[in-house]
C-alpha cells in the first residue's frame, strides 16, 4: 500500500507564500495536489509526471509551481501570492496506472 505524507500547511497572510511537501513511500508515476475548500468539492490543483510534465488548474497558474524529486519520491507545491480563496485542505495525490492514492491532507489558511 502506497503511503503519502504531506507537510507544510499553516496560516499565512494574503499575498504570502507557503511550500507544501509530500513524501511517497515508493515511486509513483503521477503525483499531484488537490484541495477541498469548506462546502466545496475537491478539485485538482496541479499534477506532475515522473518525466516532469506539469498541469495546473487555471485559478493557480502563474502563482503555484509543482515540482518533484524522483530520487526522494517527493513532490512539492510552491504557493505564492496566496489569496483567501486558496484556503482549503490540500491533499497529495498519486496515481500508478488506474490506482489512486491519497494523503491525509494539510490545512492551508490564508487570512489576516
XYZ file of C-alpha atoms in Angstrom:
112
model
C 0.000 0.000 0.000
C 1.493 3.329 -1.081
C 1.579 5.979 1.627
C 1.637 9.709 1.012
C 2.551 12.091 3.834
C 2.026 15.833 3.464
C 3.662 18.651 5.391
C 3.976 22.421 5.200
C 0.466 23.756 5.692
C -0.388 26.598 8.032
C -1.688 30.123 8.375
C -0.425 32.811 6.016
C -1.496 36.349 5.211
C -2.864 37.258 1.786
C -0.001 37.783 -0.641
C 2.236 35.429 1.302
C 3.859 32.141 0.349
C 3.882 28.549 1.552
C 5.597 25.400 0.354
C 3.896 22.047 0.687
C 5.774 18.758 0.570
C 4.544 15.216 0.084
C 6.709 12.150 0.556
C 5.613 8.926 -1.133
C 6.625 5.549 0.267
C 7.594 4.368 -3.222
C 7.965 5.629 -6.758
C 4.738 6.913 -8.312
C 4.382 7.946 -11.949
C 1.954 10.809 -11.450
C 1.890 12.954 -8.341
C -0.166 15.989 -7.650
C -2.149 18.153 -5.306
C -5.877 18.502 -4.864
C -7.691 20.815 -2.497
C -11.064 20.996 -0.830
C -12.424 24.253 0.498
C -15.237 24.319 3.077
C -18.542 23.500 1.425
C -16.948 22.785 -1.942
C -15.952 19.722 -3.911
C -12.377 18.523 -4.037
C -10.571 19.887 -7.077
C -7.271 19.205 -8.796
C -4.699 21.960 -8.304
C -1.584 20.677 -10.062
C -0.062 17.432 -11.295
C 3.384 16.344 -12.425
C 4.553 13.162 -14.108
C 7.841 11.426 -13.420
C 9.078 12.976 -16.663
C 8.305 16.455 -15.402
C 5.201 17.259 -17.397
C 3.002 19.613 -15.368
C -0.614 20.703 -15.427
C -2.359 23.396 -13.384
C -5.889 24.498 -12.777
C -6.493 27.973 -14.176
C -7.031 29.529 -10.740
C -3.411 28.931 -9.687
C -1.493 29.372 -12.948
C 1.332 31.857 -12.525
C 1.161 31.646 -8.710
C 1.767 27.980 -7.857
C 4.619 25.759 -9.010
C 4.676 21.986 -8.703
C 7.961 20.106 -8.735
C 9.290 16.719 -7.723
C 12.439 14.993 -6.619
C 12.286 11.486 -8.074
C 15.235 10.315 -6.002
C 13.304 11.168 -2.845
C 9.833 10.223 -4.172
C 8.735 13.689 -3.051
C 6.503 16.275 -4.679
C 6.388 19.945 -3.748
C 3.900 22.748 -4.244
C 5.295 26.262 -4.017
C 2.399 28.636 -3.477
C 2.987 32.359 -3.968
C 0.673 35.369 -3.952
C -1.797 33.437 -1.851
C -5.405 34.592 -1.747
C -8.146 33.949 0.826
C -9.876 31.749 -1.764
C -6.872 29.413 -1.672
C -7.894 28.415 1.847
C -8.520 24.673 1.812
C -7.276 21.307 2.900
C -4.608 20.315 0.409
C -4.294 16.623 -0.399
C -1.366 14.902 -2.013
C -2.443 12.525 -4.759
C -0.571 9.768 -6.513
C -1.565 7.553 -9.407
C 0.005 4.377 -10.676
C -1.888 3.027 -13.650
C -5.547 3.083 -12.699
C -4.951 3.054 -8.942
C -5.022 6.306 -6.998
C -3.634 7.076 -3.569
C -4.347 9.949 -1.192
C -2.591 11.593 1.693
C -4.493 12.684 4.791
C -4.309 16.367 3.884
C -2.780 19.525 5.274
C -4.712 22.706 6.040
C -3.773 25.969 4.362
C -5.459 29.086 5.728
C -4.998 32.437 4.013
C -6.262 35.193 6.258
C -5.381 38.415 8.005
